[in-house]
Structures are given as C-alpha cells and as structure tokens.
Coordinates of C-alpha atoms in Angstrom, one line a residue:
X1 CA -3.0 -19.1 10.2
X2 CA -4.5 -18.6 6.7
X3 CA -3.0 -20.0 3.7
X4 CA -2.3 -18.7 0.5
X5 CA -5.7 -18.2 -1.5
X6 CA -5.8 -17.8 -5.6
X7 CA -8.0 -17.8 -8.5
X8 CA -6.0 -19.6 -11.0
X9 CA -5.7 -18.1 -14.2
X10 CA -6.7 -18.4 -17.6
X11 CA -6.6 -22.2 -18.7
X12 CA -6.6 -21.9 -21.9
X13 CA -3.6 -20.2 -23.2
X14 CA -0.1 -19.9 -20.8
X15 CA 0.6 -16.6 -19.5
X16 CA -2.0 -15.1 -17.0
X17 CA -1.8 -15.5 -13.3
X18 CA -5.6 -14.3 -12.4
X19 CA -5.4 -13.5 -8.9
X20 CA -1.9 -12.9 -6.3
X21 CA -1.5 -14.9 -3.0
X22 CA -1.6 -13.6 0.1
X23 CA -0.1 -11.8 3.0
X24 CA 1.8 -13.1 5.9
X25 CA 1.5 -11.1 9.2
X26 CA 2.4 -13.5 12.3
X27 CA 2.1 -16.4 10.4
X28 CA -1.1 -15.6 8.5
X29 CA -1.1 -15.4 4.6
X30 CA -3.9 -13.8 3.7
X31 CA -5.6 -13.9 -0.2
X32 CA -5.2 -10.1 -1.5
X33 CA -7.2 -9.6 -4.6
X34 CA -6.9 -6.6 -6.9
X35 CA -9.7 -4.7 -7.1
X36 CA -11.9 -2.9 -10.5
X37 CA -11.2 1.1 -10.9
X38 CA -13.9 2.4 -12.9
X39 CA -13.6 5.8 -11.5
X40 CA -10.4 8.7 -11.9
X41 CA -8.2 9.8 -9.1
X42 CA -6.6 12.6 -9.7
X43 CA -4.0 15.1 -7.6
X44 CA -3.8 18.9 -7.3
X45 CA -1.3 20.6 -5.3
X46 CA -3.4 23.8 -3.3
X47 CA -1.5 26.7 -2.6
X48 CA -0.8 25.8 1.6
X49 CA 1.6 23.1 0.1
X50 CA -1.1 20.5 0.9
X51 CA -1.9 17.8 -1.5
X52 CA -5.5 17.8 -2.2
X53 CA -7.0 14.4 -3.4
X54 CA -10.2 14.4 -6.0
X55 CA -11.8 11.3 -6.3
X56 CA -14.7 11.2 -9.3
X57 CA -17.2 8.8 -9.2
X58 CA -19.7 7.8 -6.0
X59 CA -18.3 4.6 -5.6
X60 CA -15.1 6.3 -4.3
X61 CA -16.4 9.1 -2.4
X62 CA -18.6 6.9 -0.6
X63 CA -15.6 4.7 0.6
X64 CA -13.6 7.4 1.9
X65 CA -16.7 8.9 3.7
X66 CA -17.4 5.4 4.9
X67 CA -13.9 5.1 6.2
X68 CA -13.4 8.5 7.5
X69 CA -16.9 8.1 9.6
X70 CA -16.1 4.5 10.6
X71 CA -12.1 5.2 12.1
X72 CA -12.9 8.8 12.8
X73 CA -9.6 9.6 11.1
X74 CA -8.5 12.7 9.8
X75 CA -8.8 12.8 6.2
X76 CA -5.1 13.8 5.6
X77 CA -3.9 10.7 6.7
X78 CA -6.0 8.8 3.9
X79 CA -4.2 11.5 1.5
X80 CA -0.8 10.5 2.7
X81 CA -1.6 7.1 2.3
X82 CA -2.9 7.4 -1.1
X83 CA -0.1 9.9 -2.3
X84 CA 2.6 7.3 -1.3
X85 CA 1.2 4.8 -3.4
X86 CA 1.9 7.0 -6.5
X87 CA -0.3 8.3 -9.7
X88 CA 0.4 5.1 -11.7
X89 CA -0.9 2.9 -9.0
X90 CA -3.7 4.8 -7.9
X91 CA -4.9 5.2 -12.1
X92 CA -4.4 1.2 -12.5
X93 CA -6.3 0.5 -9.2
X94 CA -9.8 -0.7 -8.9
X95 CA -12.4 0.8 -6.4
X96 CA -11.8 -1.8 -4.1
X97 CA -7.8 -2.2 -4.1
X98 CA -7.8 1.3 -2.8
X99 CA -11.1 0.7 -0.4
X100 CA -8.6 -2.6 0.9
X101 CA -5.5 -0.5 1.0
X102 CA -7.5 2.4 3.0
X103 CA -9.1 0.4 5.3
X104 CA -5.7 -2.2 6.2
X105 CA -4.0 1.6 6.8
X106 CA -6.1 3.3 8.6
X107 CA -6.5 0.5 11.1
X108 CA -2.6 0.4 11.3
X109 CA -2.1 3.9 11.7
X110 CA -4.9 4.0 14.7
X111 CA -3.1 1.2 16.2
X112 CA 0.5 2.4 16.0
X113 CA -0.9 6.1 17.3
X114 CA -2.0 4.6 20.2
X115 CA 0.6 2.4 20.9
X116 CA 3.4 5.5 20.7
X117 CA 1.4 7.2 23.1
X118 CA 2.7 4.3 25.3
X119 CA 6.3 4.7 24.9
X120 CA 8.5 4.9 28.1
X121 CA 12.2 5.2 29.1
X122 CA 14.5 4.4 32.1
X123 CA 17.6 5.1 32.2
X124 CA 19.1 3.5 36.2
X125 CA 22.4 4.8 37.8
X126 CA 25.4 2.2 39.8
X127 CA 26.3 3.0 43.1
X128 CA 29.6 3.3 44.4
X129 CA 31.4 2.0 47.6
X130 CA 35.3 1.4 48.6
X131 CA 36.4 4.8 50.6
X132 CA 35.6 3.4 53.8
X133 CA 37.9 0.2 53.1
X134 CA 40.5 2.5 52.1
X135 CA 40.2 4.2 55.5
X136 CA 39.8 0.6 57.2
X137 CA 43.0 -0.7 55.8
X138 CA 45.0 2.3 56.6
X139 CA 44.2 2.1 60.3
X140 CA 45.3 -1.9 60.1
X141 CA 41.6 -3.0 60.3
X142 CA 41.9 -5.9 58.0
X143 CA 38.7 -7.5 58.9
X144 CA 36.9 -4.3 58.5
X145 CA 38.0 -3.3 55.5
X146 CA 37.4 -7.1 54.2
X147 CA 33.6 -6.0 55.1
X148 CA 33.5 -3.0 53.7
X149 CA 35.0 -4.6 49.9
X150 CA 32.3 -8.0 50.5
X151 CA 29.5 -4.8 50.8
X152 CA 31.0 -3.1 47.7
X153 CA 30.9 -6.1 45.6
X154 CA 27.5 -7.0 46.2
X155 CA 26.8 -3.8 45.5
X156 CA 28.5 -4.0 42.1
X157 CA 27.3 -7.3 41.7
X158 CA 23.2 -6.0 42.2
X159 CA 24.1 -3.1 40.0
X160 CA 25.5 -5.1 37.4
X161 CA 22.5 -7.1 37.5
X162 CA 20.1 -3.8 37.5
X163 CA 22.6 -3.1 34.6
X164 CA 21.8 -6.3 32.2
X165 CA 18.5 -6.0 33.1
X166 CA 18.0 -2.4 32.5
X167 CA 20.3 -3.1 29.4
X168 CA 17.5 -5.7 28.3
X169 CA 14.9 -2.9 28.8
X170 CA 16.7 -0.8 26.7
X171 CA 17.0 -3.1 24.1
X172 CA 13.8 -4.2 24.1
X173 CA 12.6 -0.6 24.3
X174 CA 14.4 0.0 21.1
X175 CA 13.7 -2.7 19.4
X176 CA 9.4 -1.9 20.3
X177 CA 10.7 2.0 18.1
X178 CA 12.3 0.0 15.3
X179 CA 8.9 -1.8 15.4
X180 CA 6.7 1.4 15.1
X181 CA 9.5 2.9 12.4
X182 CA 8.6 -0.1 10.8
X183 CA 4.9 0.6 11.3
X184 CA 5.1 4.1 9.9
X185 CA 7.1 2.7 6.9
X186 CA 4.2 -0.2 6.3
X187 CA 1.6 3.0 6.3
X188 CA 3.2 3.9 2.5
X189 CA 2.4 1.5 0.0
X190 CA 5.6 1.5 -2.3
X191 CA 8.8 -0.6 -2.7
X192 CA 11.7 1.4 -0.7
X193 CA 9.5 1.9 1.9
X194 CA 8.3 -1.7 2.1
X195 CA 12.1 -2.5 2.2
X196 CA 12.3 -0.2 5.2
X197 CA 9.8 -2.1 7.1
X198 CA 11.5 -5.1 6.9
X199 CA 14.8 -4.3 7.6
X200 CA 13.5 -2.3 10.9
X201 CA 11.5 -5.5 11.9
X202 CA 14.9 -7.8 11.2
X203 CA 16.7 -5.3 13.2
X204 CA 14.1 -5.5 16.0
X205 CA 14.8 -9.0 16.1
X206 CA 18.0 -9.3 16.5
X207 CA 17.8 -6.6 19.5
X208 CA 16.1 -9.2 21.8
X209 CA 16.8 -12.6 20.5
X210 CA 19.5 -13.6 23.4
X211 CA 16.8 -12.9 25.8
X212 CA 13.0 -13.0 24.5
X213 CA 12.9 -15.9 21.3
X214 CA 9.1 -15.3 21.5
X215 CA 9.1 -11.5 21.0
X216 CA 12.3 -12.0 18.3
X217 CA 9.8 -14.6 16.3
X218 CA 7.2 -12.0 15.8
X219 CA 9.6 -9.9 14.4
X220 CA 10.6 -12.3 12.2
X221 CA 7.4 -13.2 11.3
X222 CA 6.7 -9.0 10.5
X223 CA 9.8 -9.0 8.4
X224 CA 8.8 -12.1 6.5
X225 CA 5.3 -10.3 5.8
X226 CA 7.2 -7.4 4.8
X227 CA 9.2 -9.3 2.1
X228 CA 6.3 -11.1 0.8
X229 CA 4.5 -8.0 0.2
X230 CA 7.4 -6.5 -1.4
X231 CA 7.2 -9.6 -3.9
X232 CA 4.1 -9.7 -4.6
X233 CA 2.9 -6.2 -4.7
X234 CA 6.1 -4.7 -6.4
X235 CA 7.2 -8.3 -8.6
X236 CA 10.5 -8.3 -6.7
X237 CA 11.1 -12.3 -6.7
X238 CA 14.0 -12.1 -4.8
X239 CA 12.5 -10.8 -1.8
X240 CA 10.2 -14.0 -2.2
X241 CA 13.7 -16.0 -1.9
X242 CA 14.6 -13.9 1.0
X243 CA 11.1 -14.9 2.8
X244 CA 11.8 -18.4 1.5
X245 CA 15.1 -18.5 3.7
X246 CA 13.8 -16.8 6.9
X247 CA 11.0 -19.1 7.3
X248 CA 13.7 -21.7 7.3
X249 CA 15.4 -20.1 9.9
X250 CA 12.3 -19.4 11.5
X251 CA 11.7 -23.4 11.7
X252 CA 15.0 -23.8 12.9
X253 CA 14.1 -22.0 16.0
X254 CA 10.9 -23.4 16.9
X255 CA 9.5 -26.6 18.2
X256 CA 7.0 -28.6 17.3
X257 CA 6.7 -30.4 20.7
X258 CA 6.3 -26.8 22.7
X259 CA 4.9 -24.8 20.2
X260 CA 2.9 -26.8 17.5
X261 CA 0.6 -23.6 16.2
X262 CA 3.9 -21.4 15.6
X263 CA 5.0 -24.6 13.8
X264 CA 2.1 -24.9 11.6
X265 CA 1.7 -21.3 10.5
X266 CA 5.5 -21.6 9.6
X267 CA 5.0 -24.2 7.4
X268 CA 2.1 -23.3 5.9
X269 CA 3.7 -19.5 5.1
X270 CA 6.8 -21.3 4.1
X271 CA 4.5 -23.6 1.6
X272 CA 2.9 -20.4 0.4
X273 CA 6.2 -18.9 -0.8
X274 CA 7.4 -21.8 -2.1
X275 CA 4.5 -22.4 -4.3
X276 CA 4.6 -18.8 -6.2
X277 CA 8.4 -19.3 -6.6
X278 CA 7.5 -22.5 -8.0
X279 CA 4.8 -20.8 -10.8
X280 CA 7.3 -18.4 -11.2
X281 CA 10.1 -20.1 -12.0
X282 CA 8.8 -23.2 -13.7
X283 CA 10.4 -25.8 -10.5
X284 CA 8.8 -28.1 -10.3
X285 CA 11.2 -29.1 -7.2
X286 CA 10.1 -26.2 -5.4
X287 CA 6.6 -27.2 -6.5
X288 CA 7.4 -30.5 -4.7
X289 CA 8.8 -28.5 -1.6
X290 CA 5.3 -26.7 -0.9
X291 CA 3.3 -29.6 -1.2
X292 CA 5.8 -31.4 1.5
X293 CA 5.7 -28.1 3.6
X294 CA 1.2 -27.8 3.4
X295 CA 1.4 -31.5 4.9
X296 CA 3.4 -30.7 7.3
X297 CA 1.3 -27.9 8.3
X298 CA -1.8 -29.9 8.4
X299 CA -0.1 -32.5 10.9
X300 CA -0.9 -29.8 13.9
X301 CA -3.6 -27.8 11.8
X302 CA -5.9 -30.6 12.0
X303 CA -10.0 -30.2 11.4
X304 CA -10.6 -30.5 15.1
X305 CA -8.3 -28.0 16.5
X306 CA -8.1 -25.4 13.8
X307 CA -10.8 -25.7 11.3
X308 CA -10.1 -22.3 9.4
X309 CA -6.6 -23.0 9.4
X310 CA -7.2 -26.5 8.3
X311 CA -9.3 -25.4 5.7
X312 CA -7.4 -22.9 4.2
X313 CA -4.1 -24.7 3.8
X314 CA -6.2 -27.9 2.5
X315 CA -6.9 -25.5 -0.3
X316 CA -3.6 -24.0 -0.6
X317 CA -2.8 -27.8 -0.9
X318 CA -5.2 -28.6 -3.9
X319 CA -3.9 -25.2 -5.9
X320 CA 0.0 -26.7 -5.7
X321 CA -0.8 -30.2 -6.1
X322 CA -3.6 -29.3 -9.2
X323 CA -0.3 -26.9 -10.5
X324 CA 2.1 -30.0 -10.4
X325 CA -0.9 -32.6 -11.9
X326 CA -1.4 -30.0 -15.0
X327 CA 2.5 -29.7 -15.4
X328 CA 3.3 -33.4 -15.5
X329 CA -0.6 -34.7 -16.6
X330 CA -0.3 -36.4 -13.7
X331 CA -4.3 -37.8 -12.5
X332 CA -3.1 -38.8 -9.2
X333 CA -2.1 -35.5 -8.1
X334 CA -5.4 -33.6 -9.9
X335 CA -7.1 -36.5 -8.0
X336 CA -5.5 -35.7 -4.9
X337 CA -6.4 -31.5 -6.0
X338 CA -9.5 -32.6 -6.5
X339 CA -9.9 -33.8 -2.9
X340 CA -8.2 -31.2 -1.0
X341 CA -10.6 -28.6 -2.4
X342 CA -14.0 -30.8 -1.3
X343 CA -12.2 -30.8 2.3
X344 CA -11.9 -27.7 2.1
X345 CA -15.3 -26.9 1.4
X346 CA -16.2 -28.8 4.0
X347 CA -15.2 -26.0 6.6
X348 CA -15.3 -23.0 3.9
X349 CA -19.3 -23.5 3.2
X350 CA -21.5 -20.5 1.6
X351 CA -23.3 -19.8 4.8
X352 CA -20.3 -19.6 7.1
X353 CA -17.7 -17.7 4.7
X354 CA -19.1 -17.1 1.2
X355 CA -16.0 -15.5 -0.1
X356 CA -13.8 -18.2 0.7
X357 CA -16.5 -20.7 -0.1
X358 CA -16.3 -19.2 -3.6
X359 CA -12.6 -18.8 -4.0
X360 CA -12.5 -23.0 -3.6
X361 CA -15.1 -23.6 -6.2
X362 CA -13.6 -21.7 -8.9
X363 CA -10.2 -23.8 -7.8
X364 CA -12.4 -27.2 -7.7
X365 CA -13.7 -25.9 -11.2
X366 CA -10.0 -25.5 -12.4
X367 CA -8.7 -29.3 -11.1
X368 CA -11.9 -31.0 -12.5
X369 CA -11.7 -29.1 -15.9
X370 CA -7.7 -30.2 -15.9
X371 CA -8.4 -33.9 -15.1
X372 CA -11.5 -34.2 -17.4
X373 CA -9.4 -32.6 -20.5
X374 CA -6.7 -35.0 -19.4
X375 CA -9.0 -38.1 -19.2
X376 CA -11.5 -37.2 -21.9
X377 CA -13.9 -37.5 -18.9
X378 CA -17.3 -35.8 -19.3
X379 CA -18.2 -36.1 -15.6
X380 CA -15.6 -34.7 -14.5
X381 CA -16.1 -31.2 -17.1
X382 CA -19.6 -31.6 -16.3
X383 CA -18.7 -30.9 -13.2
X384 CA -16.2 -28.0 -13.2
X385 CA -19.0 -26.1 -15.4
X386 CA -21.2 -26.6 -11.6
X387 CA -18.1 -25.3 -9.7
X388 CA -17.8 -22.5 -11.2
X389 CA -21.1 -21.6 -12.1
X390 CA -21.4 -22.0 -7.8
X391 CA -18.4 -19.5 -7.3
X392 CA -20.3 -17.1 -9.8
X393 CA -23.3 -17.1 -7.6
X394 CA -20.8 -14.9 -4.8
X395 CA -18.4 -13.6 -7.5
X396 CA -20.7 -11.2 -8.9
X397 CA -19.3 -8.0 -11.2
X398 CA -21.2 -5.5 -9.0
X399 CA -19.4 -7.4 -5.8
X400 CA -16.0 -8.6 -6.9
X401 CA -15.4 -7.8 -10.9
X402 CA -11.8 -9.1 -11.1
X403 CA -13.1 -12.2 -9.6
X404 CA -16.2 -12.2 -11.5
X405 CA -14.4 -11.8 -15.2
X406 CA -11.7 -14.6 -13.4
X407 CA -14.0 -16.9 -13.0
X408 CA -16.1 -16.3 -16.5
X409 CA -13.2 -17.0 -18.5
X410 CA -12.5 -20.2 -16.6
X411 CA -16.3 -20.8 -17.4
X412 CA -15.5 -20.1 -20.9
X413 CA -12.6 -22.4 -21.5
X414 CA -14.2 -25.6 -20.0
X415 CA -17.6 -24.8 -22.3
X416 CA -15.2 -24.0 -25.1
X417 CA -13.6 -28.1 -24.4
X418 CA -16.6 -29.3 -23.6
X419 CA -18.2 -27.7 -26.8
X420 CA -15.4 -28.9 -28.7
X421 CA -15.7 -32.9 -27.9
X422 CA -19.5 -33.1 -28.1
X423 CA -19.5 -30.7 -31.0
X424 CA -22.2 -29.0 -29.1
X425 CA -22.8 -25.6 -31.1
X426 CA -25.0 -23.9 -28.4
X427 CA -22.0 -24.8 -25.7
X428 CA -19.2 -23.0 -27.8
X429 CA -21.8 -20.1 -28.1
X430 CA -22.1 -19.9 -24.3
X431 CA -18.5 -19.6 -24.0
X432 CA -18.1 -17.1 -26.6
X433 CA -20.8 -15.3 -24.1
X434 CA -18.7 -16.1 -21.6
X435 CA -15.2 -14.7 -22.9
X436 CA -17.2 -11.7 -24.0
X437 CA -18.3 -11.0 -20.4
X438 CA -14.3 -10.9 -19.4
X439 CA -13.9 -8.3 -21.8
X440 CA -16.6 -6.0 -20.0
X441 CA -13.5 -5.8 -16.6
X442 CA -10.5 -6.6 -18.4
X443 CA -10.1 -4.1 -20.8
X444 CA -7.8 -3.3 -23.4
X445 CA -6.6 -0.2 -21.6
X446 CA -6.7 -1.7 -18.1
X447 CA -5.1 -5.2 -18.5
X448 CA -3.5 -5.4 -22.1
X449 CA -2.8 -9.1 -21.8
X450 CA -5.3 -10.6 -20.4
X451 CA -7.8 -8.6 -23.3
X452 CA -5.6 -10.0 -25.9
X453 CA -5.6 -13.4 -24.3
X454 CA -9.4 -13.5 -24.4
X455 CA -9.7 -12.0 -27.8
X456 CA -7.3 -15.3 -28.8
X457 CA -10.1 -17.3 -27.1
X458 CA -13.1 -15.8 -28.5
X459 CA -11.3 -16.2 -31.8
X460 CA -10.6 -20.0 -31.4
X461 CA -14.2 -20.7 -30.4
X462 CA -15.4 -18.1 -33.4
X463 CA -13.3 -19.6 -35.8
X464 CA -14.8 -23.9 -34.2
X465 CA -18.6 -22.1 -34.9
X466 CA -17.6 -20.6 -38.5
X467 CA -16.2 -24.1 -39.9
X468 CA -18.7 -26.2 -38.2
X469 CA -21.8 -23.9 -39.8
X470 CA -19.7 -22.4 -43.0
X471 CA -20.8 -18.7 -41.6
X472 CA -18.2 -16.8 -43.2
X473 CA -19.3 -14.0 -40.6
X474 CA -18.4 -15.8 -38.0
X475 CA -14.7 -16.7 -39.5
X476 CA -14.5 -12.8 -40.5
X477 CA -15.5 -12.2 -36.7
X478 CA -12.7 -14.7 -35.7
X479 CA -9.8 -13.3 -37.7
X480 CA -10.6 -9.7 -36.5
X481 CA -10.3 -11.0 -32.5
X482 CA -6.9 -12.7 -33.4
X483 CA -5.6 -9.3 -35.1
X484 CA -6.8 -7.8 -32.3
X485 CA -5.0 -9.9 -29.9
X486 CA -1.8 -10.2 -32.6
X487 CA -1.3 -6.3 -32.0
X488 CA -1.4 -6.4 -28.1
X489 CA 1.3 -9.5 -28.2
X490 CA 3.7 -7.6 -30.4
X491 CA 3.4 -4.7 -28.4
X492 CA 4.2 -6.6 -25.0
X493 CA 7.0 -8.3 -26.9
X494 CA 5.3 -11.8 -26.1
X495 CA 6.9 -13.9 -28.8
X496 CA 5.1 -17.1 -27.9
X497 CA 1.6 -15.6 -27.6
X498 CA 2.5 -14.1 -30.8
X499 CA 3.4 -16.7 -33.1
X500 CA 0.6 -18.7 -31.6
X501 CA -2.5 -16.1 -32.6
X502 CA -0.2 -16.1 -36.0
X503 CA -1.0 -19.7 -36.1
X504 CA -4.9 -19.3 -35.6
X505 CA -5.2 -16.3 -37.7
X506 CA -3.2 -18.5 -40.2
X507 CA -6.1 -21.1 -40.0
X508 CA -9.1 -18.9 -39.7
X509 CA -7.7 -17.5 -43.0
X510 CA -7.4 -20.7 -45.1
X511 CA -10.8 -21.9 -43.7
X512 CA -12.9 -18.8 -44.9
X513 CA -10.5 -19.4 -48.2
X514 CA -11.8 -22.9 -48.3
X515 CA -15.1 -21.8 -47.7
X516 CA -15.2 -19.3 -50.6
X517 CA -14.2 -21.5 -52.7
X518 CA -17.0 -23.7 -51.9
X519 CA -19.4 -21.7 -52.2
X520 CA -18.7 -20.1 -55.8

C-alpha cells in the first residue's frame, strides 16, 4: 500500500504547494506528479462528426504512437479520453501529465473491455406443489395429504433458499455493472464524471455488504479513490472530508487481528487525507491526526513484511511530522522528519527505485534546511544543499521538469540562507542561478504564481548582492524582479504576497537611494 508522496514547495515565501499527493485505489495512494507541456494540442471537428485530435510537437506524437503500438488500442479511444478532459486542461498540461493520464486509461479501458465480455445472468424459477394434498384431504386421507404438504414445503423451503441465493447473485451481479459504470465513468477525466464513479462504487457496496464484507471493502476502497481524485485533481476539499469519513467507516469494519494488511493500507490512506486537509486548512489537529494514523500503519507495515509499504509511509511520516516541526519550530519533530526520511531511504535507494529514491531527498533536503534555519546549524544546511543536489541527479529537466524546477528552487532557498549567514557572495550567486533555472519550467504564462514567487526570490537575493557590493545594477536588477512579481500578486488578488514584494521593492528602493547618495 503506497503512501502519499510530495515534493514540498517553495520554502521561502508561503503559498506554493510544489507537487499533489497521491491516489488511492484498494488501499494504495500513489504520488501523481504534474507533468511539463511544451507542445500545443489543439481540436478540430471533421465533417463525419468525429473529433480529430492534432498534437504538435514530437514529444507528443511519439507518446501516442508509443501507446497506441504498446496497448494495440484504437486511437479513438485516446481521443475520447483526451476530449473529456477539456481544452483548458489539455492547454495547461505538460507532456507527461497527458502521457500518465493516457497510459492509466488505456490500461483501464483494456481491462474493463475484457471484463464485460464476461458478464452473465441467471434468472431461476420456484416450483409449485399442493394439488395432490387437496385431492388427499378430500378423499379423508389425512396422513397422505400431511405428506404431500411436508413435500411442498421443503420444496418451498429449497426454492426459497435457491431464491436468496440467486437473489445474492443478482445483487452481486449488479453491483459487478455499477462497478464497470463506474469504470467507464473513471475513463473521463473531469469532475461530474469523477463524482459518478464514486457514487456507482458506494452503490456497489452497499449491494453486497449483508453477504460479501470483502468484496463491499473494495468498493469502498474504489469510492474512496474516486473522492480523493476528485479532490485533488478538481480542488474539491470536501470530497477530501468525504474520503476522510469513509476511511473511518472503513476501519470500523475491519480487523486488525484477521486482516492486518487491509488495516495498514487503511490507515496509511486515512493518514494521507488527513495530512492535505491538514496543509489546507491550517489544523494543525488534523496534522496531529495523520501522524497518529502513519504509526499506526507502520505497526503491521513493518520493514520485514512490507518493505515498500514500510518505506513509503515512513516518508509520508517525515513530510507531516517536518510540516507540524516548521509550523510550531518544533526541533523534535524536524528531528524525528529528519529520521523517517533516512529510513526511508533505506528501502527507497537509487539502484532499486530511483524516482522514489529522489522524491525522499528533496524531502530530507526540505527537513534539514527547516531545522538548520531554525538552529542556526550549518551542518545541518550543509547538508540539505547534498540532498537535494542527490534528488537533482534523477530529477533532471529533460526527465521530470516540474520536479526538476521543484527541487532547484528548494536548492535556491537554502543557498540563499546559507549565503545570507556566512555572507558568502558566490553562494547567493548560485542561488540566484538556481531560482533563474525555475523560471526556464515555471513560466509566467504557465504557472503565474509560482513565476512571481521566484521573481520575489531572485529579487531578495539580487537586492543581499547589490548592498553587500554597492552594484547599483544589481539593486536596479532587484527592483525590476519585485515589479515583476508585484504585478502577478495584484492580478491573483494575493494580498499578503502583495504587500510583502511592496515591502522588498520598498527596500531595494531606499538602498540604491542610499547608495546614490554615496556615491555623488
């Protein structure tokens, strides 16, 4: 059962979540990571009333042909599946969302084909017997017509049985279509439908629960999945509370003694949840909740028996517990980050699973850089600039951009600190390198707020070099990032981030004033 995976956002100013956790199907939440879209989908309706889909750029057209040649599906059903998600979505997605969504579809669709090739129906008749008895009893023959109504009712009693159980059959046979109405539903990416799967897998449930608790828990778990997506691809937080309370019920219904996996994965999903409500919402209770729920997990998900699973929510731990040490400067609990992540890593090496391997050293990066701010701690900054300069060495822009320009800034901020308290010039002009390399994937077109948040940073650190070396260039550079950034802010309404880069362009103003005046 996988936990929830993240890169953690920008460190140094509040406001950006980098990367989205993960995806529950049978207990397994599983990291989704937006993709970079450097190439242009566009739609044109042909004159059969077909939709034909144009997709510019290699890297595109070498993902469909991959995936068309690999699933030997018809290339119709990767325009449906597109088509649902919308023109917005598809012009805001990077190559590799829609390679993830195309593949994750096309598997489903090839699966749910097959399986309603399967279907079957039954549909048994009840006997009838009492005319004889009748006849019996009119010719006085009690006895007989006592053995005729003892044959009838077992008769009626075996047909009520073939009844029930044919009823079961029925109901379970209905509740296996709600589960394929549910599949078709899951096949187009977009809110209503989403919303549709779930309540078809809920239904499902609730078919066959008084007679198979197994089969009514993997619905369960299938709806849960559905309302987690819906959360987190659609920002619907109150299908994250509905997920919240199912996995309660969920643990309600399930044993630890008898079924310690099912258990587990529960209360790692349930962890999950609970920990984006948490960042959401600013609760720090909830916060608490998901920590409590990860340990629990971790009682059956132990090294020995399930090392992914292990692994995976031993980093989900350290991402809460570095989340509730940053919001209450707390160095036990970035301690206790701190450590979850090197577990992790214990199981999640570069060799074995290089991804994953990654995803924990950017996190490591982000618990070390917290505590060593917090302490004043040069070790410990010292090494968060090795963890993430170690995630870089998988995240690479060709490989994984969002992740790549993620992990940069993170770079950028703890060279930025570190530059700061050693008054190392060629460390601030690293991170300025850095935060320039974000702007390369996060664009001012593609993500508004994360550009302006990075223009704010390469302003700060513009603005440290300019005083330290009285370069009026390099103040003049700094104000221009912080207008920059100013005009995004307004736009987006973002009143804090606004009056903040107010309050640096306020400073990088009086400073080249200062420095004028020096100089004349």
């Amino acid at each position: 059962m996988a936990g929830c995976e993240k890169i953690d956002g920008f460190g140094t100013w509040p406001g950006w979540a980098a990367l989205g956790v993960a995806v529950a199907t049978m207990g397994v939440i599983v990291a989704i990571i937006a993709c970079n879209r450097s190439d242009t989908v566009s739609q044109t309706a042909k004159g059969d009333g077909n939709i034909q889909i144009s997709v510019l750029g290699d890297r595109n057209k070498i993902i469909i042909q991959q995936i068309a040649k690999e699933t030997s599906q018809p290339i119709e059903v990767l325009q449906a599946i597109l088509t649902s998600m919308g023109e917005k979505e598809l012009d805001e997605a990077w190559p590799e969302r829609i390679e993830s969504i195309l593949r994750a579809k096309a598997s489903e669709y090839l699966q749910l084909n097959e399986r309603l090739r399967q279907l079957g129906d039954s549909d048994p008749e009840v006997a009838k017997l009492k005319e004889q008895a009748a006849q019996a009893l009119q010719g006085g023959q009690f006895q007989e017509a006592d053995g005729y109504l003892e044959r009838a009712e077992q008769l009626d009693i075996q047909a009520t049985e073939k009844q029930e159980a044919a009823a079961r059959k029925r109901r379970a046979s209905a509740a296996n279509t709600l589960a394929e109405r549910a599949g078709i539903a899951k096949l187009q990416p977009n809110p209503v439908s989403y919303r549709r799967a779930a309540e078809f897998f809920g239904k499902a449930a609730n078919l066959v629960a008084d007679f198979d608790t197994v089969q009514a828990r993997s619905y369960q778990f299938e709806r849960a999945s559905m309302l987690y997506e819906l959360g987190k691809e659609f920002g619907q937080s109150v299908a994250w509370e509905e997920t919240v309370a199912l996995y309660r019920q969920i643990l309600s219904s399930t044993s630890r003694k008898t079924e310690p996996l099912d258990w587990a994965a529960t209360q790692n999903n349930l962890g999950t949840v609970l920990q984006i409500l948490g960042d959401l919402q600013g609760d720090e209770a909830q916060l608490q909740e998901s920590v409590t729920a990860y340990r629990e997990a971790l009682k059956e998900y132990t090294h020995e028996r399930a090392p992914r699973d292990w692994a995976e929510t031993q980093n989900s731990l350290g991402d809460v517990l570095g989340t509730l040490g940053s919001l209450r400067n707390d160095e036990k609990q970035l301690q206790e980050s701190v450590a979850a992540y090197r577990e992790a890593l214990e199981e999640r090496t570069r060799e074995r699973a290089p991804r994953d391997w990654a995803t924990t050293q950017n996190n490591l990066g982000l618990a070390l850089y917290t505590l060593g701010s917090l302490r004043n701690d040069e070790t410990q900054l010292q090494a968060a600039v090795a963890a993430y300069r170690e995630a870089l060495k998988e995240y690479t822009r060709e490989r994984a951009p969002l992740n790549w320009a993620t992990t940069q800034n993170n770079l950028g901020n703890v060279l930025q600190t570190f530059g700061s308290r050693r008054g190392d010039e060629a460390q601030l002009q690293e991170s300025v390198t850095a935060y320039r390399d974000v702007l390369k994937e996060f664009t001012r077109e593609r993500a508004p707020l994360n550009w302006a948040m990075t223009q704010n940073n390469i302003g700060t650190v513009l603005g440290t070099l300019g005083a330290r070396r009285g370069d009026e260039a390099q103040l003049q550079e700094s104000m221009t990032a912080f207008r920059a950034a100013l005009e995004v802010f307004a736009e987006s309404g973002a009143s804090h981030d606004v009056q903040m880069t107010k309050d640096n362009l306020s400073r990088a103003e009086a400073l080249l004033e200062q420095l004028k005046k020096r100089t004349q």
